Structures are given as structure tokens and as C-alpha cells.
mmCIF file of C-alpha atoms in Angstrom:
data_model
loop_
_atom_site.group_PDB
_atom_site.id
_atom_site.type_symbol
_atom_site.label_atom_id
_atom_site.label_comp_id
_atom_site.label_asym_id
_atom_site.label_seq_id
_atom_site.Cartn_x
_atom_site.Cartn_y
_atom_site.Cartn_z
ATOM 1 C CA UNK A 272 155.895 176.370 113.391
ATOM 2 C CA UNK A 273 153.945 179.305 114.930
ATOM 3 C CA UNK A 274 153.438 179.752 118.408
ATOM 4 C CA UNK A 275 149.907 178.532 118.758
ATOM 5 C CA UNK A 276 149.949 177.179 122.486
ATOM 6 C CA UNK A 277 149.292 174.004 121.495
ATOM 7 C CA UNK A 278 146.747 174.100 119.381
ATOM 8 C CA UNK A 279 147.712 173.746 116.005
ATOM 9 C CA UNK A 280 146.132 176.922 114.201
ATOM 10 C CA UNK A 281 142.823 175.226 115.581
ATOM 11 C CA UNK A 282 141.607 177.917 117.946
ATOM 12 C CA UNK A 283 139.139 180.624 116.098
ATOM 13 C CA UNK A 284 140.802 183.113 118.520
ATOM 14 C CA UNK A 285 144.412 182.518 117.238
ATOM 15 C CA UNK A 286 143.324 181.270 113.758
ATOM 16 C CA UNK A 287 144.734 183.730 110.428
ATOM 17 C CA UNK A 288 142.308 185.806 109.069
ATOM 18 C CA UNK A 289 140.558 184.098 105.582
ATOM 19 C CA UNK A 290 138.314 181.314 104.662
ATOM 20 C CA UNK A 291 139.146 179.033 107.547
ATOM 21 C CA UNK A 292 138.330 182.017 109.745
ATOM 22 C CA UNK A 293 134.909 182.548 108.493
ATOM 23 C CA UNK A 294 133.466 179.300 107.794
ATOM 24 C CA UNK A 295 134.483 178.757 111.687
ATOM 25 C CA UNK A 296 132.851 181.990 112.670
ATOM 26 C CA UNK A 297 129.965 181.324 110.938
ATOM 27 C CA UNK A 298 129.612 178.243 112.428
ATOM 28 C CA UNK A 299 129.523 179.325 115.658
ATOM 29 C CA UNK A 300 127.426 182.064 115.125
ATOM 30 C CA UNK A 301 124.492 179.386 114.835
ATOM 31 C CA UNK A 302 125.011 178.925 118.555
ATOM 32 C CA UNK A 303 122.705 182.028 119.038
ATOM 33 C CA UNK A 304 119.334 180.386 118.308
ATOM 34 C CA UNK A 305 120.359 177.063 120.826
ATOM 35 C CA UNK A 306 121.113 179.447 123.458
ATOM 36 C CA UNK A 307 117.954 180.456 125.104
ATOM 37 C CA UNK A 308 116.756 176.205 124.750
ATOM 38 C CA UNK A 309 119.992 175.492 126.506
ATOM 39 C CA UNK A 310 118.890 177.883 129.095
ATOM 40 C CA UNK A 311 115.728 176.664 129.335
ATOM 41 C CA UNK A 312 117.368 172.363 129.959
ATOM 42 C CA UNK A 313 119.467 174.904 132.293
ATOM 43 C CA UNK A 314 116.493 175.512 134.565
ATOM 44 C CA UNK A 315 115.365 172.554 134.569
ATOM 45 C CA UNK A 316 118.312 171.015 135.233
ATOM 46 C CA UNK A 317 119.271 173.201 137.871
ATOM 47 C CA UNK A 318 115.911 172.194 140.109
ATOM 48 C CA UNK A 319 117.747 169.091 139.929
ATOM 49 C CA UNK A 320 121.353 170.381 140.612
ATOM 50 C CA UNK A 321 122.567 168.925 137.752
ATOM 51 C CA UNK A 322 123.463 172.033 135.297
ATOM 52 C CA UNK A 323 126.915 171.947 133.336
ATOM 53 C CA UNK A 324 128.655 174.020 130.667
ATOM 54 C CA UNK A 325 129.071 170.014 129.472
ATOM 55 C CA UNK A 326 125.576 169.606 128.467
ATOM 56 C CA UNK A 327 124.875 172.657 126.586
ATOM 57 C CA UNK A 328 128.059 171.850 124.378
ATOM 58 C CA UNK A 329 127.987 168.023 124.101
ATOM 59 C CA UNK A 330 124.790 167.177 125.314
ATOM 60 C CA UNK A 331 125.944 165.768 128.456
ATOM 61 C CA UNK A 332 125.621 166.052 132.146
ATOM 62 C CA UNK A 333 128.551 165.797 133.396
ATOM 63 C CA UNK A 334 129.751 165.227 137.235
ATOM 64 C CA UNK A 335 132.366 167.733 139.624
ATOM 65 C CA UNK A 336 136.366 167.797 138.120
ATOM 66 C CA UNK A 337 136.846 165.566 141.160
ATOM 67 C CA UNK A 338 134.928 162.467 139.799
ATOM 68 C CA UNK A 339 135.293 163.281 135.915
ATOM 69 C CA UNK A 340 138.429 162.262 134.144
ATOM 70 C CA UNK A 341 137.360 164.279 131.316
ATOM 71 C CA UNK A 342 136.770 167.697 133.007
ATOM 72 C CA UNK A 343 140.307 166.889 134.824
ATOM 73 C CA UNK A 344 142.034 166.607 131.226
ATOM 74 C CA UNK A 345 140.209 169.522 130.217
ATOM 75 C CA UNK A 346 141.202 171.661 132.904
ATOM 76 C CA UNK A 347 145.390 170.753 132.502
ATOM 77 C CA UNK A 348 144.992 171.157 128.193
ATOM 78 C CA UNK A 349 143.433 174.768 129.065
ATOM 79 C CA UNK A 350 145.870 175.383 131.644
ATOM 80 C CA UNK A 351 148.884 174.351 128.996
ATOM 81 C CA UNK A 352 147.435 176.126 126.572
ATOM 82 C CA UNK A 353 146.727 179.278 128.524
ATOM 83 C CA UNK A 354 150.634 179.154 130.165
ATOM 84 C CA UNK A 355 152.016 178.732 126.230
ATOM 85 C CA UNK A 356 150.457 181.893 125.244
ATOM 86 C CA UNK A 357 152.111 184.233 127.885
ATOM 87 C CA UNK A 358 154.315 186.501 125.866
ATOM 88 C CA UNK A 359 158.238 184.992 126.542
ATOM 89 C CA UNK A 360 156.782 181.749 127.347
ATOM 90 C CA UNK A 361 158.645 179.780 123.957
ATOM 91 C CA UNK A 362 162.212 180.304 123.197
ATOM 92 C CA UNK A 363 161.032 180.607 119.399
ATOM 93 C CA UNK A 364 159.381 184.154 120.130
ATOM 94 C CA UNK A 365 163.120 185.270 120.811
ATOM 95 C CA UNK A 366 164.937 182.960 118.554
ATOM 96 C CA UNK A 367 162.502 182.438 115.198
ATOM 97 C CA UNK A 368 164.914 180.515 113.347
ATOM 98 C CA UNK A 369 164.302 177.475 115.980
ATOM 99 C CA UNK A 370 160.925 176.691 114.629
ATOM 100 C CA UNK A 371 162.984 174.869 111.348
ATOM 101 C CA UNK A 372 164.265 172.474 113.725
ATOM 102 C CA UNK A 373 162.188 169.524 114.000
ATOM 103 C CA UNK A 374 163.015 168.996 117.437
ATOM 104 C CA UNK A 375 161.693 171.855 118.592
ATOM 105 C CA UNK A 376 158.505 172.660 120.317
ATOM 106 C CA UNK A 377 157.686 168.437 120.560
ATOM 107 C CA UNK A 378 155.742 169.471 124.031
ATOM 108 C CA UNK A 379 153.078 172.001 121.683
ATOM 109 C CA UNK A 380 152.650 169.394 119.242
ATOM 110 C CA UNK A 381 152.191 166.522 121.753
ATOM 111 C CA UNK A 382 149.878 168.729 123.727
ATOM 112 C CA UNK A 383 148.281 169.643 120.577
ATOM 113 C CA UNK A 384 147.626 165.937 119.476
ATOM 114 C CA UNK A 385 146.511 165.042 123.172
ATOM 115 C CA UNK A 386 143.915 168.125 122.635
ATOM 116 C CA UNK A 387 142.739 166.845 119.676
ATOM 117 C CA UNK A 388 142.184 163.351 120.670
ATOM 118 C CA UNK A 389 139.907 164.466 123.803
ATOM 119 C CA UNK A 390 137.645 166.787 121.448
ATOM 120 C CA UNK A 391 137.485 164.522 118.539
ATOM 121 C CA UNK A 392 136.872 161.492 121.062
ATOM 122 C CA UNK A 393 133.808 164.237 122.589
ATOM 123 C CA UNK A 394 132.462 164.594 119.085
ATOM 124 C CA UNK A 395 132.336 161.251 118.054
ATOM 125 C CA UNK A 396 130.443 159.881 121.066
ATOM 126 C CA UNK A 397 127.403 162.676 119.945
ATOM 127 C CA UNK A 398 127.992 160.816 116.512
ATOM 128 C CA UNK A 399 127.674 157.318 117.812
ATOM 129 C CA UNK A 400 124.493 158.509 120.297
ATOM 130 C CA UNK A 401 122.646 160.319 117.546
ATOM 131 C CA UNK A 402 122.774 156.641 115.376
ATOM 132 C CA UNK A 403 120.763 154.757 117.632
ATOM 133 C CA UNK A 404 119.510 157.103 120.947
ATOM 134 C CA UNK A 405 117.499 160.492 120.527
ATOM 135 C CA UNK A 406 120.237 162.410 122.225
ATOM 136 C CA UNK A 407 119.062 165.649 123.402
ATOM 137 C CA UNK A 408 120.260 169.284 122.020
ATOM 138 C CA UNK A 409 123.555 170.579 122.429
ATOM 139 C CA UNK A 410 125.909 172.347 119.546
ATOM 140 C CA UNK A 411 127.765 169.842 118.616
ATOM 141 C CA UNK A 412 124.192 167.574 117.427
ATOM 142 C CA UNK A 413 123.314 171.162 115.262
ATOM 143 C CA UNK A 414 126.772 170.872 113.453
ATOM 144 C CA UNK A 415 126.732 167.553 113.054
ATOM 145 C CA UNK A 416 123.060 167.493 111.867
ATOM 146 C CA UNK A 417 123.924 170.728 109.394
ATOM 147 C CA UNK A 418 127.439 169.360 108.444
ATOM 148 C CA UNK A 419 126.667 170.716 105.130
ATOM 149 C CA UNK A 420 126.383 174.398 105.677
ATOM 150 C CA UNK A 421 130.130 175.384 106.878
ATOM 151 C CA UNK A 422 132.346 173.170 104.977
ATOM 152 C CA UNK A 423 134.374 172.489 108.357
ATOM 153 C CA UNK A 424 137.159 169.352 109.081
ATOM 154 C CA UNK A 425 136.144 166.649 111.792
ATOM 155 C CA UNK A 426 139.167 168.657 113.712
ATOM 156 C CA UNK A 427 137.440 172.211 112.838
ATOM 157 C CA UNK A 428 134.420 171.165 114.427
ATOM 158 C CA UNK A 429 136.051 169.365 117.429
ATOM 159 C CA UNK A 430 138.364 172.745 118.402
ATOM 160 C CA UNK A 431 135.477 174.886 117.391
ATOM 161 C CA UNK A 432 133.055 173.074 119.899
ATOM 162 C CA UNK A 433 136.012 173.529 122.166
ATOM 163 C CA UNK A 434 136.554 176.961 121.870
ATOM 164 C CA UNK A 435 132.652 177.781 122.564
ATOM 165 C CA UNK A 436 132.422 175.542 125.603
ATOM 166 C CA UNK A 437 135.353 178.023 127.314
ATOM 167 C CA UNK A 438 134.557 180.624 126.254
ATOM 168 C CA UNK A 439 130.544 180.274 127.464
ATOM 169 C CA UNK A 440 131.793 179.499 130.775
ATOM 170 C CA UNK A 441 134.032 182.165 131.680
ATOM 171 C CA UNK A 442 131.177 184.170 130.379
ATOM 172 C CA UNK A 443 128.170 182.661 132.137
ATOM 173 C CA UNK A 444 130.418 182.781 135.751
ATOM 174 C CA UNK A 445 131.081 185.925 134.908
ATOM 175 C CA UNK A 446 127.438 187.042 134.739
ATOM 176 C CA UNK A 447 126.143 185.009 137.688
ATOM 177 C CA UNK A 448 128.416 185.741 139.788
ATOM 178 C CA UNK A 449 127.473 189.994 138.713
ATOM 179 C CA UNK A 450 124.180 188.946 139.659
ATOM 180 C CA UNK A 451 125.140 187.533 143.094
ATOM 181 C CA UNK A 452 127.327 190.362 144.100
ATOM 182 C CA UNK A 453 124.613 192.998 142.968
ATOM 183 C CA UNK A 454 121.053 192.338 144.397
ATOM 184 C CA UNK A 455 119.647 195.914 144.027
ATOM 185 C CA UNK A 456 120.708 195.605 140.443
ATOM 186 C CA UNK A 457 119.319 192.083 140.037
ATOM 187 C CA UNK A 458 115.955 193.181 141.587
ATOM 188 C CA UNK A 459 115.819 196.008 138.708
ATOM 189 C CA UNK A 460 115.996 193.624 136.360
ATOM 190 C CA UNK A 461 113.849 190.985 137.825
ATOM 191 C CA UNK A 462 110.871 193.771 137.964
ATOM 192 C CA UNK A 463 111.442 194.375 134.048
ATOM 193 C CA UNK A 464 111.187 191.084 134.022
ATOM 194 C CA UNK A 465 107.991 190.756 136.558
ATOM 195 C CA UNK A 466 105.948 193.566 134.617
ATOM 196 C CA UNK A 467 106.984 192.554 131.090
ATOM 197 C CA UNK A 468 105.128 188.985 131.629
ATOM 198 C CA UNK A 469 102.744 189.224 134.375
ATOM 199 C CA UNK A 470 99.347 188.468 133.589
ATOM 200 C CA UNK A 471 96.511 188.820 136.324
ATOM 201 C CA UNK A 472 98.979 188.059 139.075
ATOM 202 C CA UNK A 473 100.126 184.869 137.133
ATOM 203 C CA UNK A 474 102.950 184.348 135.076
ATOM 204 C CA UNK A 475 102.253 183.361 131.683
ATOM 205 C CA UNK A 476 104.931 182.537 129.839
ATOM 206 C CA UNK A 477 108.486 182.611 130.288
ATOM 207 C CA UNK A 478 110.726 185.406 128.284
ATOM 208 C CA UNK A 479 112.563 184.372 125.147
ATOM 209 C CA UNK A 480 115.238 185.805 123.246
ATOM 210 C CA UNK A 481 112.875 187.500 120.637
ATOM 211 C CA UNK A 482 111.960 189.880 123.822
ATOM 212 C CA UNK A 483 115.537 191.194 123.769
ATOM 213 C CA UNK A 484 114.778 194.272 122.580
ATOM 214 C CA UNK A 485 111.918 194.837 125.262
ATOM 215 C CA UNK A 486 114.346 194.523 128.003
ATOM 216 C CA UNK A 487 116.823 196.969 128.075
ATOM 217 C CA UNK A 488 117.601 196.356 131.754
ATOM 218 C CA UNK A 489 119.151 193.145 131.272
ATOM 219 C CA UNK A 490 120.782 193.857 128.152
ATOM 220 C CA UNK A 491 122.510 196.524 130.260
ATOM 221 C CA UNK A 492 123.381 194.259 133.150
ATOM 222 C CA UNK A 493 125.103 191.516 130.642
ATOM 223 C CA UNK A 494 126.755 194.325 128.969
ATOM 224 C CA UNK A 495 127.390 195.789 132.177
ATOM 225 C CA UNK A 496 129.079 192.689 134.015
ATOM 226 C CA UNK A 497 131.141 191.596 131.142
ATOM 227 C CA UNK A 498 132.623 195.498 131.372
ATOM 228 C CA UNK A 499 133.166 195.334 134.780
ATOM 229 C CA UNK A 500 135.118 192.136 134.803
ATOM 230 C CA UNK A 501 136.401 192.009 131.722
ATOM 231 C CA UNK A 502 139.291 189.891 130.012
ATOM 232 C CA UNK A 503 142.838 191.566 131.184
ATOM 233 C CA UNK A 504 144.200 190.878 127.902
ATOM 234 C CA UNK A 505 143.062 189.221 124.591
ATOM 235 C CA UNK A 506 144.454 186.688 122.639
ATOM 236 C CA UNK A 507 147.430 187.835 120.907
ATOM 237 C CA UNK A 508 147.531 188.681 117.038
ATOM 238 C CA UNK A 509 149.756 189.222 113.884
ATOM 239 C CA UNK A 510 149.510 192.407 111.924
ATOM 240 C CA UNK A 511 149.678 190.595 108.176
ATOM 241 C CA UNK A 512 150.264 194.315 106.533
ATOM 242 C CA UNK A 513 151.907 197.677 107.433
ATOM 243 C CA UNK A 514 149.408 199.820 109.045
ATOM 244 C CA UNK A 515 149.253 203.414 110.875
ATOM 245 C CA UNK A 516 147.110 203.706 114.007
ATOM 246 C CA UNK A 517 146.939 207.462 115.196
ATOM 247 C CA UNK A 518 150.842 208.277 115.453
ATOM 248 C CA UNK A 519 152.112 204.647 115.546
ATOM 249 C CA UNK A 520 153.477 202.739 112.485
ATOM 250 C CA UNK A 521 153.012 198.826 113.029
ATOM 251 C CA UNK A 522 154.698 196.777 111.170
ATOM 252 C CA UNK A 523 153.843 193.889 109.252
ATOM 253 C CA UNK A 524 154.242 190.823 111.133
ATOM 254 C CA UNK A 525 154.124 192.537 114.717
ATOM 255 C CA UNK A 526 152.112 190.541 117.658
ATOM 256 C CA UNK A 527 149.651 193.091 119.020
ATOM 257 C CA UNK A 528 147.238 192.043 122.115
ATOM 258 C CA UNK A 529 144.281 194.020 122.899
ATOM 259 C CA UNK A 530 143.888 194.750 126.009
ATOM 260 C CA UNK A 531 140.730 194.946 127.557
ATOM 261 C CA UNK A 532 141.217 196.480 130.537
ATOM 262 C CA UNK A 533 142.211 199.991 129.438
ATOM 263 C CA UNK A 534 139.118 200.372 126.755
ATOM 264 C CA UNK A 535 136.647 198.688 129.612
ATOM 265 C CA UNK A 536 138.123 201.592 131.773
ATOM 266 C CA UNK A 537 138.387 204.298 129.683
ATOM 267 C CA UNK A 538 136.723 207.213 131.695
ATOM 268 C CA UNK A 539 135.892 209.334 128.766
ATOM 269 C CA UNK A 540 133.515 206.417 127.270
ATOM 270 C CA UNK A 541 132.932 204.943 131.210
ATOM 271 C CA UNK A 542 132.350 207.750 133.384
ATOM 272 C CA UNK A 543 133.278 205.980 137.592
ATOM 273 C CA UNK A 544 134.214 202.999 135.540
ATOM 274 C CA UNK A 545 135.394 201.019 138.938
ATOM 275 C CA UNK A 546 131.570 201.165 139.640
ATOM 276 C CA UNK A 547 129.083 198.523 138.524
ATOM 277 C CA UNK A 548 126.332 200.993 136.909
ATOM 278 C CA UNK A 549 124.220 198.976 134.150
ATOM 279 C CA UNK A 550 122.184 201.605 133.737
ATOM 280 C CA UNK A 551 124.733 203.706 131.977
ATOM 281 C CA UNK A 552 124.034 201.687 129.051
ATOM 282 C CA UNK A 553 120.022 203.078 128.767
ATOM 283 C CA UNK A 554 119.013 206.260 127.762
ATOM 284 C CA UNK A 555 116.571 208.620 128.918
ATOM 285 C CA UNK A 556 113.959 207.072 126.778
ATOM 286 C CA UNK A 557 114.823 203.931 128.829
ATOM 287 C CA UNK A 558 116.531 202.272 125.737
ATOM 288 C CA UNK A 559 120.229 200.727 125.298
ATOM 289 C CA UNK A 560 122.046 203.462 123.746
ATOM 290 C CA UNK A 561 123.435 202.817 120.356
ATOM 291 C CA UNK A 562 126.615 205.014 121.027
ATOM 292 C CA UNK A 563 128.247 202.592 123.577
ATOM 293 C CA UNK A 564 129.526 199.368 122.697
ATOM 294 C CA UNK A 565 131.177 196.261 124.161
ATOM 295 C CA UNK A 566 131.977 192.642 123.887
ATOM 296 C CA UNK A 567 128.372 191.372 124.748
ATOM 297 C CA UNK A 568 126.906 188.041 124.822
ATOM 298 C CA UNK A 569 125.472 185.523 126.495
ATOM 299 C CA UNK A 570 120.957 186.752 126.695
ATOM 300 C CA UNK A 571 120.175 183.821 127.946
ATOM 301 C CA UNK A 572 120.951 184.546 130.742
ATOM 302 C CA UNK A 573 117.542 185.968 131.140
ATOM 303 C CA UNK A 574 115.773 182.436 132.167
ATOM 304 C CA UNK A 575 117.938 182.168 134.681
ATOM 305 C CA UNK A 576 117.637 185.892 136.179
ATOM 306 C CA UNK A 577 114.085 185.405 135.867
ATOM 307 C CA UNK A 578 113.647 181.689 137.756
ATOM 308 C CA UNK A 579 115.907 182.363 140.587
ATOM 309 C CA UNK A 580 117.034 184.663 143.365
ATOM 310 C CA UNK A 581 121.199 184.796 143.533
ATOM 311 C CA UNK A 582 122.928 185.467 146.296
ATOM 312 C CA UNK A 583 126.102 184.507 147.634
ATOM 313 C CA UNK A 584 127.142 182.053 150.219
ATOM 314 C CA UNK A 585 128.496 184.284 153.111
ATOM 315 C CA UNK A 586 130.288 181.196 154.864
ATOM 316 C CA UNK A 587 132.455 180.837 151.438
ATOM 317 C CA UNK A 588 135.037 183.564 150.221
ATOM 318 C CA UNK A 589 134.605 186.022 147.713
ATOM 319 C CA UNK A 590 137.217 186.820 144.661
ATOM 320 C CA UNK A 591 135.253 188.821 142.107
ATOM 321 C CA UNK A 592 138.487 189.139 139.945
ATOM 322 C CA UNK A 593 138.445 185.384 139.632
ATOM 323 C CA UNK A 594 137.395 184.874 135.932
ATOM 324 C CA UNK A 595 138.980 187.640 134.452
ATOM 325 C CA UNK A 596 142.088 184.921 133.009
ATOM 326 C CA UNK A 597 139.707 183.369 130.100
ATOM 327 C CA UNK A 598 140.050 180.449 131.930
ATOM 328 C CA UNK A 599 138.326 178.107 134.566
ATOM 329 C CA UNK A 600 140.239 178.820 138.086
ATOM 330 C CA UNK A 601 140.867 175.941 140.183
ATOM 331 C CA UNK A 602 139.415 177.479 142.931
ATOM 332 C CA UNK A 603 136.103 178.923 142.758
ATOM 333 C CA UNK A 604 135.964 182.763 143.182
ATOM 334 C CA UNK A 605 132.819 182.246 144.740
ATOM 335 C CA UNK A 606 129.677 179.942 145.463
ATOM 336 C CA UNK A 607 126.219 180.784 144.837
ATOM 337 C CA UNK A 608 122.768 180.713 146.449
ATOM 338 C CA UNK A 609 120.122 179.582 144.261
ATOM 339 C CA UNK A 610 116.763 180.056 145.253
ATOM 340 C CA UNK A 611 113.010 179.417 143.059
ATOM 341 C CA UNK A 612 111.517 182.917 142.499
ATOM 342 C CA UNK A 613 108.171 180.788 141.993
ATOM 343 C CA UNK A 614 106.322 176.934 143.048
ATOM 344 C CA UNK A 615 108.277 174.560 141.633
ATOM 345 C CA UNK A 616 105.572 172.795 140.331
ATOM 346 C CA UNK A 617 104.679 176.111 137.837
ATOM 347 C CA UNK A 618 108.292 176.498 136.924
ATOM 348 C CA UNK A 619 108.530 173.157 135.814
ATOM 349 C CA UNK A 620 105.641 173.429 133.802
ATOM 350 C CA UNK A 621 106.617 176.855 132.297
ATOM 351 C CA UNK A 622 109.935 175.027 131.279
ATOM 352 C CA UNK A 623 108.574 172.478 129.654
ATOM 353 C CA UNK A 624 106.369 174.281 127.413
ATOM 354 C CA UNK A 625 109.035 176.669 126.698
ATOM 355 C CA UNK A 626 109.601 175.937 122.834
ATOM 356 C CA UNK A 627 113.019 174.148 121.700
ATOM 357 C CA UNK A 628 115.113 175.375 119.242
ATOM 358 C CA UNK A 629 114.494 174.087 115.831
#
């Protein structure tokens, strides 16, 4: 039994290399085209004050941890799972011999069976919905409605739906928080925005992920923020061969983390890196420059940018380090001011025309 935290060679960022590996990867890279219609129910939904990371992954809306047993048994699983990963945490890392014993490590296989159970239970109530309601979009609808294209297990596609769910919300906190603590920055990027789509004094239409490559300021801010706050460290992996990395001989079968906060603060490749500067990702032809690189997701954040003016509540504290785990904190780093940029009457409008994914 490997050290998995619990989650039974399930998780895509603990998972072997091979097959399983790619068929999962590919699957989630079909997240990408749902994104910017998630962000557009996102809008919507927060005029109402009713957005969660829920919907966009299951389709539903889903109340405060307080009130929701599921977001409470989500939030201990994660915190079990993140705990079982420390390095040290299991006796088996220093004695490897105990994983023969069959009763060892019954807490990581209970905790992996109570895992499974919630996500299969999550997927199965999409599958029930989409036989007799028109249940609205979310990822785990696509997969089940394209169940043909990756080959994947009822408990592939339960972890996988998992694993996206986390790792969107770490990442869209991240970014909206970025945007909360930096208003001169945000206001660069909402005049991109302003003079990419206004039309005599009106707005239009509303931006959509096909405009990426016409708006190099917010590309930069998204890569920017997930720089500046980065993951500490990643998950940890096994070298499966001998290999040689500059001077360094690693063995086959060594656990090697990469950790983010050295190459996100490298000040060869990050000149000031301490300092939030997105616009040392553009070029002097105002393009992103194709020589710098980093872990960068999460465009659709655009919409949201573009429909509302962050800032932060000044009565609440501020912990800008807060997400930089991988995991949900219990207590929120910080609480944002969301305000309409425009009527809501037109914003409602523009949202509702804004095209679906197919």
C-alpha cells in the first residue's frame, strides 16, 4: 500500500504516470470550453448572491459550510487528506515493510472509502437529475453525457470531478482576492476590457474566451496572481527511473516535491519578485511574452473582472497568504466587496445572451 493520503491512487495529482494518467487528464482538459459558461451562471448568480464552486462542478447551488452537511464532510476529507500527505506523517514512509501488514494504514483506507462514497453519492444524484429534470451545466453532466470519449471508472470520474472542484477554488480565491488587494492593477485591466468592447458608449457584448489573445492585460494579471501566491509545495512524486538533473543523481524510486515557491521567486526569471507586477509578463509590443512561463489557468475570470468592481471589506482582516496550502482555510483570508460596474438590468441581459457551452 502506497502512501496516497487516503485516496486510493484516485487523485490525478498523485496518480502513476500511464494510461490511467492520461485518459484522466484528458478528461479534464474538456473543462476548458465549460469554463467561461460557468462564469457567465457565475454572474448571474452572483446578482443573486448565490455563486458556489458547487455549481460549476455538480450543477448545484449549494448553501455556507455552516448549513451544508456536504461542504462540512468535504472540508474534514480535504483536511485528512491534506495532513496524510505531509512528509513523516505515516510510519510506512520510515518503515516500508509495514505496508504488507493488513492491519496497517485501516484509517487511509476507511478515509479513502468514506471519500469515495461522498463523490460517487455527488455523481449519481447528476445521474438521477439528468433522467427526468433538465439539470443545468456543470462538468460532471459533460462527462456523464460524453462517457464514451475517456474510457474512465464510475470512481475515475467521481475523484476526477473531485480533484477539479479543489483545485478551481483555491485558484479562483486566489485570483479574486489579487484583484481585491490590487485596484490600480484591476482598473488596467478593466480599461482593456472597457476599450476592447465599447461600442458608441454602450457595451455590446460581453468578452469570451476566444478574445484571450486580445487581452494581454488579464492574461498577465491571472498569470501574475497565481505567481505571487503560489502553492508552497506541490504534491509529492516518485522518480520511476534513474535520472541526472544538473549535478544530482536521483534515484529510482525517490519522492521528489516541487516546490513552488523558489521557481515563483527566482529573481533571475522574476526580477522584485515580492512585488505584484503583471505587467512583467507583456512585452513592449504590449503582448504576453512567450519566454516566461507559469502554472496558469483559470480565463474566466474575465466575466467577472469585467461585471464588477472588487474591493475589500476594511472592517474584516486581511491574510493574503491564506490560500497558498491547496486547500480551503477554515477561516477566510479575506471578504470581498462586490459591486455592478453597469445597470443591473443590462448586465442581466448581456448574461443571458451570452452563448452556453455546447
Amino acid at each position: 500500500m502506497e502512501k496516497q493520503g487516503g485516496s486510493g491512487g484516485q487523485v490525478i495529482g498523485l496518480m502513476h504516470a500511464g494510461d490511467k494518467f492520461r485518459r484522466m487528464r484528458r478528461s479534464a482538459e474538456a473543462y476548458q470550453p465549460l469554463q467561461m459558461s460557468h462564469a457567465k451562471h457565475m454572474v448571474l448568480d452572483m446578482l443573486s448572491s448565490a455563486a458556489t464552486i458547487m455549481k460549476i462542478t455538480y450543477g448545484k447551488t449549494t448553501p455556507t459550510s455552516a448549513t451544508d452537511p456536504e461542504v462540512r464532510e468535504i472540508h474534514y476529507l480535504f483536511e485528512s487528506f491534506r495532513t496524510a500527505l505531509r512528509p513523516g506523517a505515516c510510519l510506512v514512509e520510515s518503515i516500508p515493510w509495514l505496508k504488507y501488514l493488513r492491519s496497517y494504514g485501516q484509517d487511509l483506507k476507511q478515509q479513502f472509502e468514506r471519500t469515495r462514497e461522498l463523490y460517487t453519492n455527488q455523481l449519481n444524484r447528476v445521474k438521477q437529475q439528468m433522467s427526468h429534470v433538465d439539470v443545468g451545466p456543470s462538468f460532471a453532466k459533460y462527462m456523464l453525457e460524453h462517457d464514451n470519449l475517456y474510457n474512465l471508472t464510475e470512481t475515475e470520474k467521481a475523484f476526477l470531478r473531485a480533484d477539479i472542484k479543489c483545485q478551481t477554488a483555491v485558484a479562483i480565491c486566489t485570483l479574486l482576492m489579487a484583484v481585491a488587494c490590487s485596484p490600480e492593477e484591476q482598473a488596467k485591466v478593466q480599461a482593456e476590457l472597457d476599450t476592447f468592447y465599447r461600442f458608441n458608449g454602450f457595451f455590446a457584448t460581453a468578452p469570451t474566451f476566444a478574445d484571450q489573445q486580445s487581452l494581454p492585460r488579464l492574461e498577465a494579471f491571472i498569470s501574475e496572481a497565481l505567481r505571487w501566491r503560489s502553492l508552497m509545495v506541490g504534491f509529492a512524486h516518485r522518480t520511476t527511473q534513474d535520472m541526472i538533473w544538473e549535478n544530482y543523481c536521483i534515484s529510482a524510486g525517490t519522492t521528489v516535491f516541487g516546490n513552488h515557491w523558489p521557481i515563483s521567486r527566482d529573481p533571475q526569471i522574476y526580477p522584485d519578485p515580492d512585488a505584484f507586477k503583471p505587467e512583467r509578463w507583456i512585452s513592449d509590443q504590449v503582448r504576453i511574452r512567450d519566454d516566461l512561463k507559469f502554472f496558469v489557468y483559470g480565463f474566466d475570470l474575465l466575466l467577472i473582472i469585467w461585471a464588477f468592481q472588487l474591493t475589500l471589506d476594511p472592517t474584516k482582516p486581511l491574510n493574503d497568504w491564506g490560500f497558498m496550502t491547496g486547500a480551503m482555510p477554515n477561516d477566510r483570508p479575506c471578504a470581498i466587496d462586490f459591486k455592478r460596474r453597469f445597470p443591473e438590468v443590462e448586465l442581466r441581459h448581456m448574461m443571458q445572451n451570452y452563448p452556453d457551452a455546447a
